[in-house]
Short mmCIF file of C-alpha atoms and ligand atoms in Angstrom, two decimals:
data_model
loop_
_atom_site.label_atom_id
_atom_site.label_comp_id
_atom_site.label_asym_id
_atom_site.label_seq_id
_atom_site.Cartn_x
_atom_site.Cartn_y
_atom_site.Cartn_z
CA MET A 1 32.42 -2.94 4.10
CA SER A 2 33.47 0.57 5.51
CA ASP A 3 34.14 0.66 9.53
CA GLU A 4 31.45 3.90 9.87
CA GLN A 5 28.92 0.46 7.77
CA THR A 6 29.53 -2.45 10.58
CA GLU A 7 29.10 0.49 13.08
CA PHE A 8 25.63 0.79 11.82
CA LEU A 9 24.37 -2.30 11.90
CA ALA A 10 23.01 -3.82 15.11
CA PRO A 11 24.32 -6.64 16.95
CA ASN A 12 21.83 -9.34 15.45
CA PHE A 13 22.37 -7.84 12.26
CA MET A 14 25.97 -7.99 11.06
CA ASN A 15 24.83 -10.29 8.30
CA PRO A 16 23.03 -9.30 6.06
CA ILE A 17 19.30 -9.39 6.41
CA ARG A 18 18.68 -12.85 4.76
CA LEU A 19 14.86 -12.43 2.87
CA GLY A 20 12.61 -14.64 1.23
CA LEU A 21 10.14 -13.89 -1.86
CA ILE A 22 6.51 -15.14 -1.62
CA GLY A 23 4.94 -14.25 -4.59
CA CYS A 24 7.16 -12.99 -7.75
CA GLY A 25 4.30 -11.14 -10.06
CA MET A 26 3.53 -7.85 -12.02
CA ILE A 27 4.98 -5.94 -8.97
CA VAL A 28 8.04 -7.57 -7.71
CA GLY A 29 9.27 -6.99 -11.32
CA HIS A 30 9.59 -3.38 -9.72
CA HIS A 31 10.66 -4.15 -5.89
CA VAL A 32 13.72 -5.51 -7.52
CA THR A 33 14.73 -2.69 -9.01
CA SER A 34 14.10 -1.52 -5.24
CA TYR A 35 16.09 -3.91 -3.60
CA GLY A 36 19.38 -2.97 -6.16
CA GLU A 37 19.06 0.37 -5.66
CA ILE A 38 19.42 -0.17 -1.44
CA TYR A 39 21.70 -3.08 -2.51
CA GLU A 40 24.04 -0.67 -4.30
CA THR A 41 22.94 2.25 -1.57
CA VAL A 42 23.84 0.05 2.08
CA PRO A 43 25.72 -2.75 0.61
CA GLY A 44 25.25 -5.73 2.69
CA LEU A 45 21.61 -4.57 4.84
CA PHE A 46 20.42 -7.69 3.09
CA GLU A 47 20.36 -10.00 0.33
CA VAL A 48 17.50 -11.69 -1.13
CA ALA A 49 18.13 -15.66 -0.38
CA ALA A 50 15.05 -17.40 -2.15
CA ALA A 51 12.08 -16.48 -3.96
CA SER A 52 8.56 -18.60 -4.74
CA ASP A 53 6.05 -18.17 -6.60
CA LEU A 54 3.29 -21.18 -7.32
CA ASP A 55 5.22 -20.71 -11.19
CA SER A 56 8.61 -21.60 -11.33
CA GLU A 57 8.58 -19.54 -13.97
CA ARG A 58 8.62 -16.32 -12.50
CA ALA A 59 10.13 -17.57 -9.30
CA GLU A 60 13.47 -17.83 -11.90
CA ASN A 61 12.97 -15.10 -13.78
CA ILE A 62 12.91 -12.70 -10.68
CA ALA A 63 15.66 -14.92 -9.04
CA ALA A 64 17.58 -14.42 -12.25
CA LYS A 65 17.24 -10.50 -12.31
CA ILE A 66 18.54 -10.77 -8.09
CA GLY A 67 21.41 -12.45 -9.15
CA SER A 68 22.31 -9.88 -11.67
CA PHE A 69 23.51 -7.58 -9.16
CA GLN A 70 23.45 -9.94 -5.91
CA SER A 71 27.13 -11.84 -5.50
CA SER A 72 24.12 -14.69 -5.45
CA LYS A 73 20.86 -16.09 -7.22
CA PRO A 74 18.11 -16.91 -5.11
CA VAL A 75 17.06 -20.34 -4.14
CA THR A 76 13.77 -20.71 -6.03
CA TYR A 77 10.59 -22.82 -4.49
CA THR A 78 7.34 -23.21 -6.36
CA ASP A 79 6.11 -24.02 -2.52
CA TYR A 80 6.70 -20.78 -0.10
CA LYS A 81 6.34 -23.48 2.95
CA GLU A 82 9.18 -25.41 1.91
CA MET A 83 11.31 -22.31 1.15
CA LEU A 84 9.72 -21.33 4.94
CA GLU A 85 11.65 -24.67 6.15
CA LYS A 86 14.49 -25.42 4.26
CA GLU A 87 15.87 -21.67 4.31
CA GLU A 88 17.90 -19.34 6.58
CA LEU A 89 15.56 -16.48 6.39
CA ASP A 90 15.27 -13.63 8.94
CA ALA A 91 12.57 -11.60 6.94
CA VAL A 92 10.17 -12.49 3.74
CA SER A 93 8.07 -10.07 1.70
CA VAL A 94 4.86 -11.39 0.63
CA ALA A 95 3.10 -10.23 -2.80
CA THR A 96 0.51 -12.46 -4.01
CA PRO A 97 -3.24 -12.30 -4.84
CA HIS A 98 -4.86 -10.34 -2.04
CA PHE A 99 -6.57 -13.64 -0.75
CA ALA A 100 -2.83 -15.03 -0.66
CA HIS A 101 -1.66 -12.51 2.28
CA HIS A 102 -2.67 -13.80 5.73
CA GLN A 103 -1.94 -17.06 5.30
CA PRO A 104 1.84 -16.57 4.07
CA SER A 105 2.24 -13.79 6.02
CA ILE A 106 1.15 -15.77 9.83
CA ASP A 107 3.82 -18.51 8.44
CA ALA A 108 6.24 -16.68 8.21
CA LEU A 109 5.51 -14.54 11.48
CA ASN A 110 4.68 -18.21 13.45
CA LYS A 111 8.72 -19.17 11.83
CA GLY A 112 9.88 -16.36 14.00
CA LEU A 113 10.60 -13.89 11.01
CA ASN A 114 9.71 -10.40 10.10
CA VAL A 115 7.04 -9.99 7.40
CA VAL A 116 6.58 -6.29 4.80
CA VAL A 117 3.04 -7.37 2.72
CA GLU A 118 1.90 -5.63 -0.30
CA LYS A 119 -1.10 -3.27 0.63
CA PRO A 120 -4.15 -3.70 1.03
CA PHE A 121 -3.02 -4.88 4.05
CA ALA A 122 -5.35 -8.03 4.23
CA ILE A 123 -8.36 -9.31 2.18
CA THR A 124 -10.93 -8.98 5.04
CA ILE A 125 -10.64 -7.29 8.12
CA LYS A 126 -10.64 -10.52 10.11
CA ALA A 127 -7.51 -11.64 7.86
CA GLY A 128 -5.97 -8.63 8.82
CA LEU A 129 -7.10 -9.06 12.32
CA LYS A 130 -5.65 -12.32 12.47
CA MET A 131 -1.91 -10.99 10.84
CA LEU A 132 -1.73 -8.77 13.95
CA GLN A 133 -2.70 -11.18 15.85
CA ALA A 134 0.76 -12.93 14.68
CA VAL A 135 2.68 -10.04 14.98
CA LYS A 136 1.55 -9.92 18.33
CA LYS A 137 2.30 -13.66 19.46
CA ASN A 138 5.88 -14.35 17.95
CA ASN A 139 6.74 -10.56 18.89
CA ARG A 140 8.67 -9.98 14.95
CA ILE A 141 8.08 -7.23 12.94
CA LEU A 142 5.31 -5.87 10.54
CA ALA A 143 5.15 -3.33 7.76
CA CYS A 144 3.40 -2.64 4.39
CA ALA A 145 5.14 -1.94 1.64
CA GLU A 146 3.00 1.07 0.49
CA PRO A 147 5.02 3.21 -1.43
CA MET A 148 2.49 6.41 -2.06
CA ARG A 149 3.22 8.72 1.00
CA ARG A 150 7.09 8.79 0.84
CA SER A 151 7.38 10.44 -2.34
CA VAL A 152 8.77 13.89 -1.90
CA GLY A 153 5.00 15.26 -3.60
CA ASN A 154 3.22 13.84 -0.76
CA ARG A 155 5.69 14.50 1.93
CA THR A 156 5.25 18.33 1.04
CA ILE A 157 1.67 18.39 1.10
CA ASP A 158 1.57 16.94 5.14
CA TRP A 159 4.72 19.91 5.69
CA ALA A 160 2.89 22.86 3.77
CA ILE A 161 -0.38 21.29 5.46
CA ASN A 162 1.01 20.44 9.13
CA ARG A 163 3.76 22.28 9.71
CA ALA A 164 3.43 25.09 7.28
CA GLY A 165 -0.11 25.60 7.89
CA LEU A 166 -0.34 27.08 4.85
CA ILE A 167 -4.12 26.78 4.26
CA GLY A 168 -5.44 26.42 8.11
CA GLU A 169 -7.61 25.00 9.41
CA PRO A 170 -7.84 21.81 7.29
CA ARG A 171 -11.97 22.00 6.39
CA PHE A 172 -12.54 19.93 3.69
CA PHE A 173 -11.85 18.20 0.63
CA PHE A 174 -12.32 16.80 -2.46
CA TYR A 175 -11.14 13.89 -4.09
CA GLN A 176 -12.91 12.69 -7.54
CA HIS A 177 -11.31 11.18 -10.60
CA ALA A 178 -13.96 10.29 -13.36
CA ARG A 179 -13.02 8.40 -16.25
CA PHE A 180 -13.59 5.19 -18.78
CA SER A 181 -12.07 1.80 -18.79
CA LEU A 182 -13.08 -1.84 -19.82
CA GLY A 183 -9.60 -3.12 -19.19
CA VAL A 184 -8.45 -5.92 -17.00
CA VAL A 185 -6.26 -3.74 -14.26
CA VAL A 186 -3.17 -4.49 -14.14
CA GLY A 187 -3.69 -7.17 -16.47
CA THR A 188 -4.79 -9.73 -13.74
CA PRO A 189 -8.25 -11.25 -13.93
CA TRP A 190 -7.87 -12.19 -10.22
CA ARG A 191 -8.39 -8.38 -9.15
CA HIS A 192 -11.71 -8.83 -11.26
CA GLN A 193 -13.18 -11.21 -8.47
CA LYS A 194 -14.53 -10.64 -5.29
CA LEU A 195 -14.07 -13.84 -3.93
CA MET A 196 -9.42 -12.96 -4.65
CA SER A 197 -9.44 -9.57 -4.58
CA GLY A 198 -11.71 -8.25 -1.35
CA GLY A 199 -12.79 -5.48 -3.38
CA GLY A 200 -12.57 -3.21 -7.18
CA TRP A 201 -10.26 -0.41 -6.85
CA VAL A 202 -10.81 0.98 -3.70
CA HIS A 203 -9.31 -1.82 -1.81
CA ASP A 204 -6.68 -2.22 -4.31
CA GLY A 205 -5.52 1.40 -5.49
CA GLU A 206 -7.07 3.98 -3.34
CA VAL A 207 -5.66 2.20 -0.11
CA HIS A 208 -3.01 4.10 -1.07
CA TYR A 209 -4.53 7.57 -0.99
CA ILE A 210 -6.21 6.32 2.10
CA ASP A 211 -2.81 5.55 3.82
CA PHE A 212 -1.78 8.72 3.01
CA LEU A 213 -4.94 10.93 4.04
CA ARG A 214 -4.28 8.88 7.62
CA MET A 215 -0.41 10.36 7.51
CA VAL A 216 -1.58 13.74 6.92
CA PHE A 217 -5.25 13.97 7.84
CA GLY A 218 -5.30 11.04 10.88
CA ASP A 219 -7.96 8.89 11.35
CA VAL A 220 -11.45 8.44 9.61
CA ALA A 221 -14.64 8.17 11.93
CA GLU A 222 -17.44 7.41 9.73
CA VAL A 223 -18.40 6.58 5.82
CA TYR A 224 -20.82 6.99 3.64
CA ALA A 225 -20.78 5.31 1.11
CA LYS A 226 -22.71 3.66 -2.26
CA ILE A 227 -20.38 1.76 -4.97
CA ARG A 228 -21.73 0.48 -8.62
CA ASN A 229 -20.48 -2.01 -11.64
CA PHE A 230 -21.74 -0.50 -14.39
CA GLU A 231 -19.44 -2.59 -16.83
CA THR A 232 -19.54 -6.41 -15.83
CA THR A 233 -16.82 -7.72 -18.47
CA ARG A 234 -13.25 -6.47 -19.33
CA TYR A 235 -11.16 -6.84 -22.19
CA LEU A 236 -7.50 -8.45 -21.39
CA ASP A 237 -6.56 -6.56 -25.20
CA THR A 238 -8.60 -3.49 -25.10
CA GLN A 239 -6.52 -3.19 -28.66
CA ASN A 240 -9.04 -5.91 -30.28
CA TRP A 241 -11.92 -6.45 -27.23
CA LYS A 242 -10.54 -10.06 -27.35
CA ASN A 243 -9.95 -11.69 -23.96
CA PRO A 244 -13.09 -11.13 -22.21
CA VAL A 245 -12.94 -11.18 -18.31
CA PRO A 246 -16.38 -11.10 -15.81
CA SER A 247 -15.41 -8.75 -13.56
CA ASP A 248 -17.59 -8.46 -9.94
CA VAL A 249 -16.06 -5.89 -8.06
CA GLU A 250 -17.11 -2.02 -8.23
CA ASP A 251 -16.26 0.11 -10.90
CA THR A 252 -16.96 3.22 -9.12
CA ALA A 253 -17.88 4.57 -5.83
CA PHE A 254 -19.09 7.92 -4.17
CA ALA A 255 -18.34 8.82 -0.50
CA ILE A 256 -18.43 11.04 1.99
CA LEU A 257 -15.24 10.65 4.86
CA THR A 258 -16.09 11.95 8.28
CA PHE A 259 -12.10 12.98 10.10
CA GLU A 260 -11.88 12.22 13.67
CA SER A 261 -11.19 15.99 13.35
CA GLY A 262 -14.40 16.30 12.06
CA LEU A 263 -12.52 17.08 8.62
CA LEU A 264 -15.00 16.16 5.46
CA ALA A 265 -14.09 14.47 2.20
CA SER A 266 -16.04 13.90 -0.88
CA PHE A 267 -14.61 10.92 -2.42
CA THR A 268 -15.20 9.90 -5.72
CA TRP A 269 -13.59 7.18 -8.40
CA THR A 270 -14.83 5.93 -11.37
CA HIS A 271 -13.83 3.68 -14.59
CA ALA A 272 -17.72 4.44 -16.01
CA ALA A 273 -17.95 7.69 -16.83
CA THR A 274 -18.23 7.46 -20.43
CA GLY A 275 -16.83 10.85 -22.30
CA LYS A 276 -14.93 13.93 -20.41
CA PRO A 277 -12.39 12.48 -17.65
CA LEU A 278 -12.81 14.62 -14.30
CA ASP A 279 -9.87 14.71 -11.96
CA ILE A 280 -9.37 17.13 -9.09
CA VAL A 281 -8.20 16.66 -5.92
CA ARG A 282 -7.84 20.07 -4.02
CA TYR A 283 -7.51 20.49 -0.12
CA TYR A 284 -9.67 23.41 1.66
CA GLY A 285 -8.97 24.96 4.98
CA SER A 286 -9.63 28.27 7.16
CA GLU A 287 -7.06 30.38 5.27
CA GLY A 288 -6.94 28.53 1.28
CA SER A 289 -6.90 25.81 -0.77
CA LEU A 290 -3.71 23.22 -2.18
CA ASP A 291 -4.39 21.10 -4.78
CA ASN A 292 -1.09 19.58 -6.47
CA GLU A 293 -0.18 23.05 -8.42
CA GLY A 294 0.45 24.92 -5.05
CA VAL A 295 -1.39 27.31 -2.87
CA LEU A 296 -3.32 29.34 -2.97
CA SER A 297 -4.38 31.73 0.42
CA LYS A 298 -7.91 33.68 1.16
CA SER A 299 -5.93 37.27 0.10
CA GLY A 300 -4.94 35.34 -3.52
CA GLU A 301 -1.31 35.14 -2.58
CA TYR A 302 -0.18 32.07 -5.05
CA THR A 303 2.63 29.64 -4.42
CA PRO A 304 3.54 27.25 -7.03
CA MET A 305 4.44 23.32 -6.06
CA SER A 306 7.83 23.29 -6.98
CA GLU A 307 8.35 26.48 -4.69
CA LEU A 308 6.76 24.28 -2.01
CA GLU A 309 8.61 21.47 -2.60
CA ASN A 310 11.82 23.56 -2.29
CA LYS A 311 11.14 25.14 1.04
CA PHE A 312 9.76 21.94 2.42
CA MET A 313 13.45 20.45 0.84
CA GLU A 314 14.74 23.76 3.11
CA SER A 315 12.92 23.27 6.43
CA ILE A 316 13.60 19.95 7.48
CA THR A 317 16.59 18.64 9.76
CA ALA A 318 19.25 16.57 8.06
CA LYS A 319 17.53 13.75 10.22
CA GLU A 320 14.23 14.09 9.18
CA LYS A 321 15.61 13.74 5.70
CA GLU A 322 17.80 10.99 6.35
CA LYS A 323 14.28 9.62 8.24
CA PHE A 324 12.29 10.54 4.64
CA PHE A 325 15.14 10.18 2.45
CA PRO A 326 17.31 7.39 3.74
CA HIS A 327 20.90 7.80 2.11
CA GLY A 328 19.30 10.06 -0.37
CA MET A 329 16.65 7.98 -2.15
CA THR A 330 14.04 9.43 -3.28
CA ASN A 331 12.70 6.14 -4.79
CA PRO A 332 9.44 5.65 -3.09
CA SER A 333 9.33 1.94 -3.13
CA ALA A 334 13.01 1.76 -2.78
CA ILE A 335 12.75 3.73 0.74
CA ALA A 336 9.81 1.51 2.02
CA PHE A 337 12.11 -1.21 1.49
CA TYR A 338 15.05 0.27 3.42
CA ASN A 339 12.26 1.26 5.82
CA PHE A 340 11.76 -2.62 6.49
CA PHE A 341 15.38 -3.74 7.15
CA ASP A 342 16.19 -0.87 9.14
CA SER A 343 13.38 -1.82 11.56
CA ILE A 344 14.87 -5.10 11.64
CA ARG A 345 17.98 -3.98 12.59
CA THR A 346 17.14 -1.12 15.30
CA GLY A 347 14.14 -3.00 16.35
CA GLU A 348 12.44 0.37 15.58
CA LYS A 349 8.29 0.27 14.36
CA PRO A 350 8.46 1.20 10.62
CA GLU A 351 6.80 4.19 9.51
CA ILE A 352 3.88 1.53 8.28
CA SER A 353 3.09 -0.76 10.78
CA GLY A 354 0.84 -3.54 10.48
CA GLU A 355 -1.54 -1.54 12.63
CA ASP A 356 -1.31 1.25 10.55
CA ALA A 357 -1.90 -0.71 7.61
CA PHE A 358 -4.98 -2.52 8.79
CA ALA A 359 -6.45 0.78 9.36
CA ALA A 360 -6.21 2.09 5.66
CA GLN A 361 -7.63 -1.46 4.13
CA ALA A 362 -10.57 -0.82 7.18
CA ILE A 363 -11.53 2.37 5.36
CA CYS A 364 -11.93 1.04 2.33
CA GLU A 365 -13.67 -2.11 4.39
CA ALA A 366 -15.87 0.89 5.38
CA VAL A 367 -17.09 2.10 2.22
CA TYR A 368 -18.25 -1.66 0.99
CA GLU A 369 -19.64 -2.05 4.35
CA SER A 370 -21.54 0.77 4.39
CA ASP A 371 -23.19 0.01 0.69
CA ALA A 372 -24.16 -3.72 1.99
CA CYS A 373 -26.28 -1.75 4.82
CA GLY A 374 -27.23 1.41 3.02
CA GLN A 375 -25.83 3.85 6.16
CA ALA A 376 -23.51 5.45 7.61
CA VAL A 377 -20.68 3.04 9.28
CA ARG A 378 -18.35 3.94 12.44
CA MET A 379 -15.05 2.55 12.05
CA GLU A 380 -15.17 1.14 15.33
CA ASP A 381 -18.46 -0.69 14.17
CA VAL A 382 -16.28 -2.08 11.49
CA ILE A 383 -13.35 -3.43 12.55
CA SER A 384 -15.30 -5.48 15.26
CA GLY A 385 -17.04 -6.70 12.54
CA ARG A 386 -20.56 -5.67 13.71
CA PHE A 387 -21.27 -4.93 10.04
CA ASN A 388 -20.09 -7.71 7.91
CA ALA A 389 -22.01 -8.43 5.32
CA PHE A 390 -19.74 -7.45 2.06
CA GLN A 391 -16.93 -9.39 3.49
CA ARG A 392 -19.02 -12.29 4.90
CA GLU A 393 -18.43 -14.38 1.90
CA ILE A 394 -15.03 -14.22 1.45
CA ASP A 395 -13.88 -14.96 4.73
CA GLU A 396 -16.37 -18.46 4.79
CA ARG A 397 -14.79 -18.73 0.71
CA TRP A 398 -11.30 -18.73 2.71
CA ASN A 399 -12.40 -20.25 6.31
CA ILE A 400 -10.65 -17.16 7.19
N1 NAD B 501 2.62 -0.91 -3.78
C1 NAD B 501 2.26 -0.86 -5.16
O1 NAD B 501 1.86 0.15 -5.72
C2 NAD B 501 1.71 -2.43 -5.82
C3 NAD B 501 1.19 -1.95 -7.06
C4 NAD B 501 0.38 -3.41 -8.10
C5 NAD B 501 0.17 -4.41 -7.33
N2 NAD B 501 0.89 -4.30 -5.05
C6 NAD B 501 0.07 -5.71 -4.76
O2 NAD B 501 0.80 -6.56 -5.15
C7 NAD B 501 0.20 -7.95 -4.81
C8 NAD B 501 0.50 -8.78 -5.75
O3 NAD B 501 0.19 -7.57 -7.05
P1 NAD B 501 0.41 -7.98 -8.86
O4 NAD B 501 0.22 -7.26 -9.67
O5 NAD B 501 2.48 -8.49 -8.95
O6 NAD B 501 -0.04 -9.73 -8.60
P2 NAD B 501 0.63 -10.67 -9.83
O7 NAD B 501 -0.59 -11.92 -10.47
O8 NAD B 501 1.22 -10.04 -10.94
O9 NAD B 501 1.45 -11.90 -8.95
C9 NAD B 501 1.12 -12.20 -8.10
C10 NAD B 501 2.25 -13.82 -8.16
O10 NAD B 501 1.56 -13.95 -6.82
C11 NAD B 501 2.29 -15.38 -7.17
N3 NAD B 501 1.09 -16.25 -6.20
C12 NAD B 501 -0.13 -16.97 -5.60
N4 NAD B 501 -0.24 -17.41 -4.70
C13 NAD B 501 0.94 -17.85 -3.98
C14 NAD B 501 1.44 -18.48 -3.09
N5 NAD B 501 0.24 -19.33 -2.11
N6 NAD B 501 2.52 -18.62 -2.85
C15 NAD B 501 3.77 -18.28 -3.79
N7 NAD B 501 3.07 -16.88 -5.20
C16 NAD B 501 2.09 -17.52 -5.35
C17 NAD B 501 1.35 -15.66 -8.36
O11 NAD B 501 1.50 -16.80 -9.00
C18 NAD B 501 1.80 -14.40 -8.94
O12 NAD B 501 2.74 -14.60 -9.79
C19 NAD B 501 -1.06 -7.39 -4.65
O13 NAD B 501 -0.88 -7.24 -3.15
C20 NAD B 501 -0.71 -6.12 -5.39
O14 NAD B 501 -1.97 -5.47 -4.54
C21 NAD B 501 0.99 -3.24 -4.97
#
């Protein structure tokens, strides 16, 4: 390691941060690529010391992949608690199904470890609050491995709206996605069972976008929503319509979000729209509109997104560049893990802390709770548990 890199490490972490994995499923295959990228870019920053999964083959498979770029292969376990007992770890990454985010995170925090957890932060509000309590009690870092806001394109949108002021004062936006799919999401049946997933795509997928929205527009104050589940059977094999999987989570959500700033959003997501698909994401302000193609000002001046991205990259300082794209990395998932390791070294708050990830998750819960109670809900009433009709059976099932 060069002197420069040695200086770079905080005294407590002169040695690599020792990471343990909890869950070695689909997404961890992608995490491994990010770990490899960081390992090569910042040698000595971390090493994956151990990997656990209920399925020993999955843990072995991930450990073998990591062993191909690290000096040693991680030790594997089928019980994460045994891993926490036996290994000298500094941190864990939790990438289990949603019903199993809170307990492993809390157990690791109570052992004095730092935690990076996959999105959505927790399966319910109560589970998320318990995780935040464990962070406070143990004074450790809890970050979320949320990648979406970290891409060049999404940093450019944030810059165009908030720094360059290209649409003026934001007024409202449309986020409409409608298509048809009977597939099982990512081939994982648990995602279609409310008690395991905590909800459908709003909770699982749109939470990415909601985190991005919070970065750009701040917090949501109120949510009014309707959800439906039109297609209650999904198929693992959509080529031959075989291996049916029952689904009791939404395939359709319509919502009106009112931000604390007064900004209005019309939000629709459905996988039950037969025929022609619809995809529009467009932000409107007092001076023009912005979408992923570019900006159109009210006087008719058009700037394409490629030009905006160049302007954004040219306008940021070297310090900002290092913050957004550390060591020149542009892979959003690698940046997320790097930010976690960097927070452990420096003690600085990760960009997406537990509180941030919880706030994004809570907006998703508000969609379900608004539908369940048939009225608009304020965020504080969802977080306080005043509205919990949708989540109650999940909390009961997992004794949360
Ligand atoms: N950031 C992203 O873009 C992204 C993409 C996909 C998934 N995810 C998130 O990653 C997480 C995992 O999703 P996935 O698609 O990899 O699911 P998956 O079902 O493929 O993998 C989950 C793994 O966790 C294991 N597991 C379950 N309980 C466990 C326990 N108590 N101890 C150890 N292992 C346990 C399972 O055996 C399985 O191998 C979810 O939170 C999901 O939302 C994030």
